[in-house]
PDB file of N, CA and C in Angstrom:
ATOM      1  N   UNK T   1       0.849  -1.192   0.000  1.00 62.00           N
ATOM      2  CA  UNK T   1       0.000   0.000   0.000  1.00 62.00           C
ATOM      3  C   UNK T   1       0.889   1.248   0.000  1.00 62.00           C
ATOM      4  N   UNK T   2       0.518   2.503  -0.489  1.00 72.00           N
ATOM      5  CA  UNK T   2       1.296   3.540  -0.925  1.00 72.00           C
ATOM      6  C   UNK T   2       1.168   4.410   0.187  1.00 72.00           C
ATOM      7  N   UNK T   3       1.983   5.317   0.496  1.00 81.00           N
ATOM      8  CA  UNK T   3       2.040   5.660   2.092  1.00 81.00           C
ATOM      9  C   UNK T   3       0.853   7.204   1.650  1.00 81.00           C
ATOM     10  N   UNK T   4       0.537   7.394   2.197  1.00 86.00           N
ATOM     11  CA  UNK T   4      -0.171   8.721   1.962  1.00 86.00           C
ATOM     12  C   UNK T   4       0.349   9.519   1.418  1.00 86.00           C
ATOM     13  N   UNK T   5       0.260  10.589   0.839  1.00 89.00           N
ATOM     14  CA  UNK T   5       1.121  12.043   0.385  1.00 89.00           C
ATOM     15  C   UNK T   5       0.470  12.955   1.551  1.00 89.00           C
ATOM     16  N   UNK T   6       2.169  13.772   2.212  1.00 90.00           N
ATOM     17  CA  UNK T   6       1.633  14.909   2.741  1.00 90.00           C
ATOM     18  C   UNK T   6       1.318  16.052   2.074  1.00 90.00           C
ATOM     19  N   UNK T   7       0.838  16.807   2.610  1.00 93.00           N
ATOM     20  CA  UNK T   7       0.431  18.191   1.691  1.00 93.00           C
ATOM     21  C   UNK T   7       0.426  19.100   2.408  1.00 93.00           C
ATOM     22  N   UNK T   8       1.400  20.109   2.241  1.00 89.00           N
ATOM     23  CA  UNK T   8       1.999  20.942   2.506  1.00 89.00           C
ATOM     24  C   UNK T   8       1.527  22.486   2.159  1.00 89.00           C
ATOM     25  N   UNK T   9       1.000  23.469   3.292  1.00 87.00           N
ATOM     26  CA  UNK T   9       0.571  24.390   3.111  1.00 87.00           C
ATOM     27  C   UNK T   9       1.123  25.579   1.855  1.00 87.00           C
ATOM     28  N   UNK T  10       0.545  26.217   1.561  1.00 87.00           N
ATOM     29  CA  UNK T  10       0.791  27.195   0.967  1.00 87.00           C
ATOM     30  C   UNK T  10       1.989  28.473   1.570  1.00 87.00           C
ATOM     31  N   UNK T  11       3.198  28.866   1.516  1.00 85.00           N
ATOM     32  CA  UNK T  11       3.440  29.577   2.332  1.00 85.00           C
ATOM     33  C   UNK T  11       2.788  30.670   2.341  1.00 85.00           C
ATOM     34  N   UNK T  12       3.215  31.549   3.230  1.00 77.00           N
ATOM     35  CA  UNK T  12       2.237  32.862   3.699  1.00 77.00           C
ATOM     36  C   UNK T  12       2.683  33.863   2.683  1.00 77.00           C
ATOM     37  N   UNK T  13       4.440  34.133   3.267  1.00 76.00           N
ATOM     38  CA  UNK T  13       5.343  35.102   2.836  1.00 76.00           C
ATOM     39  C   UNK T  13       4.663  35.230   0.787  1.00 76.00           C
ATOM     40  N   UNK T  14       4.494  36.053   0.710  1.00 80.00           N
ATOM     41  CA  UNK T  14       4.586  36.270  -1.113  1.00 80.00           C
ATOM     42  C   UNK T  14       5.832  36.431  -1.763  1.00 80.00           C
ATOM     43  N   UNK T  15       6.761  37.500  -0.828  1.00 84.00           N
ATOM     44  CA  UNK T  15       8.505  38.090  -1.559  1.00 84.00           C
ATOM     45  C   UNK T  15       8.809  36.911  -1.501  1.00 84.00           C
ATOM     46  N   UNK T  16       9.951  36.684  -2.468  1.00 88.00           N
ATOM     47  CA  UNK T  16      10.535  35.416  -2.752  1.00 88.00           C
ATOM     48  C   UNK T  16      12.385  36.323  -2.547  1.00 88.00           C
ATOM     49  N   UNK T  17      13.005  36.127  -1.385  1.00 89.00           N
ATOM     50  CA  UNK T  17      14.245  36.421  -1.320  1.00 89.00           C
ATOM     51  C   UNK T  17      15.184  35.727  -1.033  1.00 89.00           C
ATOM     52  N   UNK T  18      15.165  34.302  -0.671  1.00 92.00           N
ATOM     53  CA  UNK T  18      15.924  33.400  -0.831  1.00 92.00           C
ATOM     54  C   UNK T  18      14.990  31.880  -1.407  1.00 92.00           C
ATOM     55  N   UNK T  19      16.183  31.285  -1.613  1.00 93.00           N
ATOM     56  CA  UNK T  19      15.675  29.931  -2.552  1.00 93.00           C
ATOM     57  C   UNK T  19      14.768  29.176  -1.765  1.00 93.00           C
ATOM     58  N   UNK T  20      14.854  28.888   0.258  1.00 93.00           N
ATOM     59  CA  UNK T  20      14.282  28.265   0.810  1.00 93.00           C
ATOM     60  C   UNK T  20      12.597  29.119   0.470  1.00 93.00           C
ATOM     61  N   UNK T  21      13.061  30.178  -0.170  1.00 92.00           N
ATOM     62  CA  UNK T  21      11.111  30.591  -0.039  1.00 92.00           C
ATOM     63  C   UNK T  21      10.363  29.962  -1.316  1.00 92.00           C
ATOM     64  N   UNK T  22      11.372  29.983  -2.621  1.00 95.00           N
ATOM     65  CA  UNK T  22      11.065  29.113  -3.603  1.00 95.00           C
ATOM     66  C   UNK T  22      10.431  27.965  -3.060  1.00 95.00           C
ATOM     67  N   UNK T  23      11.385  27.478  -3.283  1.00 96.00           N
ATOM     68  CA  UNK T  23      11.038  25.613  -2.488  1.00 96.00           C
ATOM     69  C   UNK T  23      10.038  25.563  -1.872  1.00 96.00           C
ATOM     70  N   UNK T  24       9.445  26.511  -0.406  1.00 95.00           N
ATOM     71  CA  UNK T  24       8.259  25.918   0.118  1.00 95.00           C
ATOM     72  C   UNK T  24       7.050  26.281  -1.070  1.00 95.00           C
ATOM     73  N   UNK T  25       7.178  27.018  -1.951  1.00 96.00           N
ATOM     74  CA  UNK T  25       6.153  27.271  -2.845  1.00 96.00           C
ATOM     75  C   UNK T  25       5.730  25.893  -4.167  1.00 96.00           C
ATOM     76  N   UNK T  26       6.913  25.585  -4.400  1.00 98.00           N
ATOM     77  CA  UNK T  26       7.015  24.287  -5.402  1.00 98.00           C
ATOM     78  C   UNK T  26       6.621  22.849  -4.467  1.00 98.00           C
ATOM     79  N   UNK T  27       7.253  22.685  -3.239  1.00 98.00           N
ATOM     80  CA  UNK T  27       6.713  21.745  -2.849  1.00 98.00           C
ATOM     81  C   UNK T  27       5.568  21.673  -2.150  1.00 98.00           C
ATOM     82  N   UNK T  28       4.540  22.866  -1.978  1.00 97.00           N
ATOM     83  CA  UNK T  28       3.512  23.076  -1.635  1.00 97.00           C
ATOM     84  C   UNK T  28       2.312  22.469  -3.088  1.00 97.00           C
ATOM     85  N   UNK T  29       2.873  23.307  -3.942  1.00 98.00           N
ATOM     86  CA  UNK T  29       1.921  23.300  -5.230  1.00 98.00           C
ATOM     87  C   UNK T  29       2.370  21.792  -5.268  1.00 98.00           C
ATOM     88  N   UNK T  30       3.004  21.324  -6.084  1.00 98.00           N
ATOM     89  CA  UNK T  30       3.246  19.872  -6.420  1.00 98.00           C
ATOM     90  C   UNK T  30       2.540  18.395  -4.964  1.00 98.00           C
ATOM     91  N   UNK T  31       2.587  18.761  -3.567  1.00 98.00           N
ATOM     92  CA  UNK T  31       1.561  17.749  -2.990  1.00 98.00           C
ATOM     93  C   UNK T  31       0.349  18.314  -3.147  1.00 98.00           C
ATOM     94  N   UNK T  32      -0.371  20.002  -2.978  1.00 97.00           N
ATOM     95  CA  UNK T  32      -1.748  20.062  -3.022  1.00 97.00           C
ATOM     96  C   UNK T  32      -2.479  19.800  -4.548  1.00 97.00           C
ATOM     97  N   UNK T  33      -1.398  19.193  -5.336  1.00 97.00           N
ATOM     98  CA  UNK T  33      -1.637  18.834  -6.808  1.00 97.00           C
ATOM     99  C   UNK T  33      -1.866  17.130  -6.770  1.00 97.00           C
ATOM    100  N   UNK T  34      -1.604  16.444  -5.465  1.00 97.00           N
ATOM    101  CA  UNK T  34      -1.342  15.405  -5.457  1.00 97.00           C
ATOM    102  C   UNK T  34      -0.907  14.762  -5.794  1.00 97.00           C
ATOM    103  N   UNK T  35       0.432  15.284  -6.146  1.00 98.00           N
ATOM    104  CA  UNK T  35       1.949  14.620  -7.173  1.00 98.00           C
ATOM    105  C   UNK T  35       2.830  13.692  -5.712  1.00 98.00           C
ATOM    106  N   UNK T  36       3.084  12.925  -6.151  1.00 97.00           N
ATOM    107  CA  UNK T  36       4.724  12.037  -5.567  1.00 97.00           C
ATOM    108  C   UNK T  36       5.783  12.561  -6.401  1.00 97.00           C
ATOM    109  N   UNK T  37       6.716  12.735  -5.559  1.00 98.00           N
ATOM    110  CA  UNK T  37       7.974  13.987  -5.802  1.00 98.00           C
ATOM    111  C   UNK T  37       7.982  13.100  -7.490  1.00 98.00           C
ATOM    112  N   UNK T  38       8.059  11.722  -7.534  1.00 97.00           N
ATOM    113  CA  UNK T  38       8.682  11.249  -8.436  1.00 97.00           C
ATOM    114  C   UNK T  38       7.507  11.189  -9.793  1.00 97.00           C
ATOM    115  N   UNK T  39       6.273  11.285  -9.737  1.00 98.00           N
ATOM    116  CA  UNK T  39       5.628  11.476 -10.593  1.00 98.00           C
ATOM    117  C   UNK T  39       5.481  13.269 -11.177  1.00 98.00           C
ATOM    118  N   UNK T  40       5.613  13.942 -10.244  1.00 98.00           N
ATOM    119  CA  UNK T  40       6.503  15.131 -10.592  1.00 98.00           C
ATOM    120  C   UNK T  40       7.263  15.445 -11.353  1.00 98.00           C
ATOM    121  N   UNK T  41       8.227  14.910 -10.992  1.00 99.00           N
ATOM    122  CA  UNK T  41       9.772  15.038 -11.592  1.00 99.00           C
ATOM    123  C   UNK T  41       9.212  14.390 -12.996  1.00 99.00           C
ATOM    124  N   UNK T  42       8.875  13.489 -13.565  1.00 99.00           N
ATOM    125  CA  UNK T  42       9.108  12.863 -15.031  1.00 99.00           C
ATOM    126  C   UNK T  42       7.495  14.149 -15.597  1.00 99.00           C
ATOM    127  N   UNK T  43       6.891  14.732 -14.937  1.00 98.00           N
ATOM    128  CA  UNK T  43       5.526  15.376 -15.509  1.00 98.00           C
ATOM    129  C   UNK T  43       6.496  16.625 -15.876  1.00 98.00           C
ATOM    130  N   UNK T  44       7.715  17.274 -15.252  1.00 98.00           N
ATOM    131  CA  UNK T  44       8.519  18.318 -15.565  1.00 98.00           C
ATOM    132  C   UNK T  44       9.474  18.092 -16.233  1.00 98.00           C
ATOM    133  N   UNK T  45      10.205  16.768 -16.528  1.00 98.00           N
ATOM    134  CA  UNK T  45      11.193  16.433 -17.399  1.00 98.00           C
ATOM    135  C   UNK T  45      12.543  16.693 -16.536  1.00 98.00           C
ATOM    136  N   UNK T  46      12.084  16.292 -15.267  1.00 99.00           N
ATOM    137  CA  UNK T  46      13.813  16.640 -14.633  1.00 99.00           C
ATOM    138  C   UNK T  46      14.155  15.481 -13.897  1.00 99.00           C
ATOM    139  N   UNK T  47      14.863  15.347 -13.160  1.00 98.00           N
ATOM    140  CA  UNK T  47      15.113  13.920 -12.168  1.00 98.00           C
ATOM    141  C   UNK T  47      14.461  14.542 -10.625  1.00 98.00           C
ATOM    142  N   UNK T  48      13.811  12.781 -10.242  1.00 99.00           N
ATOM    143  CA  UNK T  48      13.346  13.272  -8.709  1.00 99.00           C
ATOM    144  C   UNK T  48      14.786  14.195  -7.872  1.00 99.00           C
ATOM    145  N   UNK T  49      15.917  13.782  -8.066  1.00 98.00           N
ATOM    146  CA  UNK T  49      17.047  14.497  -7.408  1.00 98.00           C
ATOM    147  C   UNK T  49      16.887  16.056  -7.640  1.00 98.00           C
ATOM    148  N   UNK T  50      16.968  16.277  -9.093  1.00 99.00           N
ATOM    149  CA  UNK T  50      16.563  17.793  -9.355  1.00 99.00           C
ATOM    150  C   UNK T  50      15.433  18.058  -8.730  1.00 99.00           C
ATOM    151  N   UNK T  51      14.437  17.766  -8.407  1.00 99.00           N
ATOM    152  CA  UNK T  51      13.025  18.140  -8.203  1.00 99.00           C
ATOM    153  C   UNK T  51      13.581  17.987  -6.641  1.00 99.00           C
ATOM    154  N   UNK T  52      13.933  17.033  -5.777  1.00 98.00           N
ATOM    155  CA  UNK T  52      14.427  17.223  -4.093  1.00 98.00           C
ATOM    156  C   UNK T  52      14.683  18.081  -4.296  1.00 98.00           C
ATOM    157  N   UNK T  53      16.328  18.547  -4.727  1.00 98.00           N
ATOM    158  CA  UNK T  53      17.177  19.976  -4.825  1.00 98.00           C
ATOM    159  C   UNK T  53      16.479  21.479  -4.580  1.00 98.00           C
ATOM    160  N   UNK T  54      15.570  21.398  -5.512  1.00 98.00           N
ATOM    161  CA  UNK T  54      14.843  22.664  -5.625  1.00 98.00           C
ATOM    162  C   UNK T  54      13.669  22.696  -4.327  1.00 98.00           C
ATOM    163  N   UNK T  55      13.101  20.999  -3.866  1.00 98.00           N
ATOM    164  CA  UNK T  55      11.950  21.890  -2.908  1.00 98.00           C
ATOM    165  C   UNK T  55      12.753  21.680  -1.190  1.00 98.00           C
ATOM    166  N   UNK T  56      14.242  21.609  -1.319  1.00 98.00           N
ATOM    167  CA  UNK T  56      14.730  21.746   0.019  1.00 98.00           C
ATOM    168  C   UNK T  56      16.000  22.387  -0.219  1.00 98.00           C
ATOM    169  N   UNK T  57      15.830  23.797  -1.313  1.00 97.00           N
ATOM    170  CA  UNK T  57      16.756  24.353  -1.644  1.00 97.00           C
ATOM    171  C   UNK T  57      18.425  24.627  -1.351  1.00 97.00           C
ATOM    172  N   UNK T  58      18.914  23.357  -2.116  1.00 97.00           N
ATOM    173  CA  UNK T  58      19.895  22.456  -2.181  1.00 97.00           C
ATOM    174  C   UNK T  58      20.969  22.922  -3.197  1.00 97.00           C
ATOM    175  N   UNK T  59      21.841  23.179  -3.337  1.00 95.00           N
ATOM    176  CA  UNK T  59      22.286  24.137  -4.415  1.00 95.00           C
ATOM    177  C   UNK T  59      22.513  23.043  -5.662  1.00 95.00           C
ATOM    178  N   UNK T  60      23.132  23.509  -6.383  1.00 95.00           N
ATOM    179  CA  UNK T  60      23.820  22.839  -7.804  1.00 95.00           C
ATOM    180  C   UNK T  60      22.427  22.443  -9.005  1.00 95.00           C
ATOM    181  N   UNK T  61      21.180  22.991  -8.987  1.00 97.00           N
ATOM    182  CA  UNK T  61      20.188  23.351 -10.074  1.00 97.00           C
ATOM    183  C   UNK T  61      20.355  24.363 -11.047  1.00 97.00           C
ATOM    184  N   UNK T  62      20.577  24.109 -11.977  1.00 97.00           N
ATOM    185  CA  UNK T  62      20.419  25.069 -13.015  1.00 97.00           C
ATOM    186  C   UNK T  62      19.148  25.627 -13.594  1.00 97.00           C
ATOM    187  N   UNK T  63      19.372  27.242 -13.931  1.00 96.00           N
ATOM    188  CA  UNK T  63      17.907  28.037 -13.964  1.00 96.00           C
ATOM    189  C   UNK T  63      17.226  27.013 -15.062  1.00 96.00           C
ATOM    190  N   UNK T  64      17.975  26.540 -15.798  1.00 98.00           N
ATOM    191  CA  UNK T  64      16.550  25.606 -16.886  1.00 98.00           C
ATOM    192  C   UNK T  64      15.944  24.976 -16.104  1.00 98.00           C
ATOM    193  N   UNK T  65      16.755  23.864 -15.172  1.00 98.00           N
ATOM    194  CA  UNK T  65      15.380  22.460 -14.547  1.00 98.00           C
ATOM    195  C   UNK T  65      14.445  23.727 -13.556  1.00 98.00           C
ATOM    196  N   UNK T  66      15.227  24.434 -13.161  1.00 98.00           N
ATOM    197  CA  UNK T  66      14.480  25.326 -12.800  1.00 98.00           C
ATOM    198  C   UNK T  66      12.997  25.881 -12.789  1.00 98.00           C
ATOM    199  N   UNK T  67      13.251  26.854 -13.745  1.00 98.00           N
ATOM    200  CA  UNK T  67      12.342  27.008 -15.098  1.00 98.00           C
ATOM    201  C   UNK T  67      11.045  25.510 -15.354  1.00 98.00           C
ATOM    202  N   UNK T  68      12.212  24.562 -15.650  1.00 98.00           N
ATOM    203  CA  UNK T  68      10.673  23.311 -16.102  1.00 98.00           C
ATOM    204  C   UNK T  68      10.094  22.605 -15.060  1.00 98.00           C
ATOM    205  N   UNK T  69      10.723  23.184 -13.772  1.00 99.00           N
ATOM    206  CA  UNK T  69       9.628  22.753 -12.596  1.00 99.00           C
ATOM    207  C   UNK T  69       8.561  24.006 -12.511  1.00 99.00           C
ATOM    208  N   UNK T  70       8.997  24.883 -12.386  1.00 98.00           N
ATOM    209  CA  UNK T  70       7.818  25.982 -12.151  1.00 98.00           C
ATOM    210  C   UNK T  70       6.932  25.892 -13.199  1.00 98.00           C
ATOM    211  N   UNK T  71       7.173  25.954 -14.901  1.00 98.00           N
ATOM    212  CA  UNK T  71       6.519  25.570 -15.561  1.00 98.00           C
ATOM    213  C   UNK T  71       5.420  24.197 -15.534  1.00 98.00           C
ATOM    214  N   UNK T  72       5.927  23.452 -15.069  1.00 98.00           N
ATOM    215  CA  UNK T  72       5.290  22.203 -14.920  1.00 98.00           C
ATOM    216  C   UNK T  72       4.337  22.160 -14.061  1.00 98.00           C
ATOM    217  N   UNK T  73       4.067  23.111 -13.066  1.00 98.00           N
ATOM    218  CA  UNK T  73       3.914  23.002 -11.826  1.00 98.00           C
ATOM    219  C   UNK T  73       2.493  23.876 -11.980  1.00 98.00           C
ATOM    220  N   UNK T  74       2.716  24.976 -13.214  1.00 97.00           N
ATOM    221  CA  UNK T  74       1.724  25.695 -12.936  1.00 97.00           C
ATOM    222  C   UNK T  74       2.379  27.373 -12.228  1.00 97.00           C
ATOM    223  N   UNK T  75       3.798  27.188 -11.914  1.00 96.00           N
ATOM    224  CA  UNK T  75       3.503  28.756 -10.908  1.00 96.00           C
ATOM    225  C   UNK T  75       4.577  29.766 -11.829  1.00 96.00           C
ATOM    226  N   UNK T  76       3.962  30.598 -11.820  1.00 93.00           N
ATOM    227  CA  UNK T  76       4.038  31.638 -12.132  1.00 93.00           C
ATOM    228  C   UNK T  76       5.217  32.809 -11.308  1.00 93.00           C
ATOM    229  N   UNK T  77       6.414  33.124 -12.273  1.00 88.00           N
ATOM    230  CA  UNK T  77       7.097  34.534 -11.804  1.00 88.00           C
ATOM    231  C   UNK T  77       6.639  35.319 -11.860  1.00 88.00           C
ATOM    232  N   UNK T  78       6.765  36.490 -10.998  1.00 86.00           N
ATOM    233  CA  UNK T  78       6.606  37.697 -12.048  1.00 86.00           C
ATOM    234  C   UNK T  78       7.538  38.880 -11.411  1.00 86.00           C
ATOM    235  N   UNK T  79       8.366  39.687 -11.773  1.00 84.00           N
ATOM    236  CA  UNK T  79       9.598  40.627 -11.228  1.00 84.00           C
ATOM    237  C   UNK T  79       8.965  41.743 -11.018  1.00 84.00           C
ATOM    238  N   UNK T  80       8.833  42.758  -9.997  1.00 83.00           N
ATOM    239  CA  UNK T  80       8.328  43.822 -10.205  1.00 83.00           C
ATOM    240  C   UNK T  80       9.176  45.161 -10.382  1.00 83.00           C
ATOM    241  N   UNK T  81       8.764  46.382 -11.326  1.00 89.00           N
ATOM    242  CA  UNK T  81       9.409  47.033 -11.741  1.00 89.00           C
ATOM    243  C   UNK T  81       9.944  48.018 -10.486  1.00 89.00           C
ATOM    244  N   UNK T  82      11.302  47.996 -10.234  1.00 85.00           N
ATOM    245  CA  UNK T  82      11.744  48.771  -9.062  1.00 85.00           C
ATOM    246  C   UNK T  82      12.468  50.657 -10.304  1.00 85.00           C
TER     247      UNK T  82
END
């Protein structure tokens, strides 16, 4: 039997100023999507390792797998004009 998926709140914070704020946002969206890290990872085209990396912001990801997790995922950048 398959262990449950947790699902992981939404964070609060909106600014995104370090990578750990990324991460709780990707691994939030991806369980309340009801993904397993690893059915994830092949729905974004990256490895479950890349996909860990990024939602327990882990260094050595490059902005592409980057990029095709957020894409994959559904979430959205957006920079605001300073």
């Amino acid at each position: 039997m398959a262990r449950p998926l947790r699902v992981y709140e939404t964070p609060a914070q909106l600014d995104i100023t370090k990578p750990q704020d990324l991460a709780g946002f990707v691994r939030a969206r991806r369980t309340q999507s009801g993904l397993r890290i690893d059915d994830a990872a092949e729905l974004c085209g990256v490895s479950v390792e890349t996909l860990s990396k990024i939602e327990t912001a882990k260094a050595g990801v490059n902005a592409e797998s980057l990029f095709k997790v957020l894409n994959g995922l559904g979430i959205h950048l957006r920079v605001k004009k300073w």
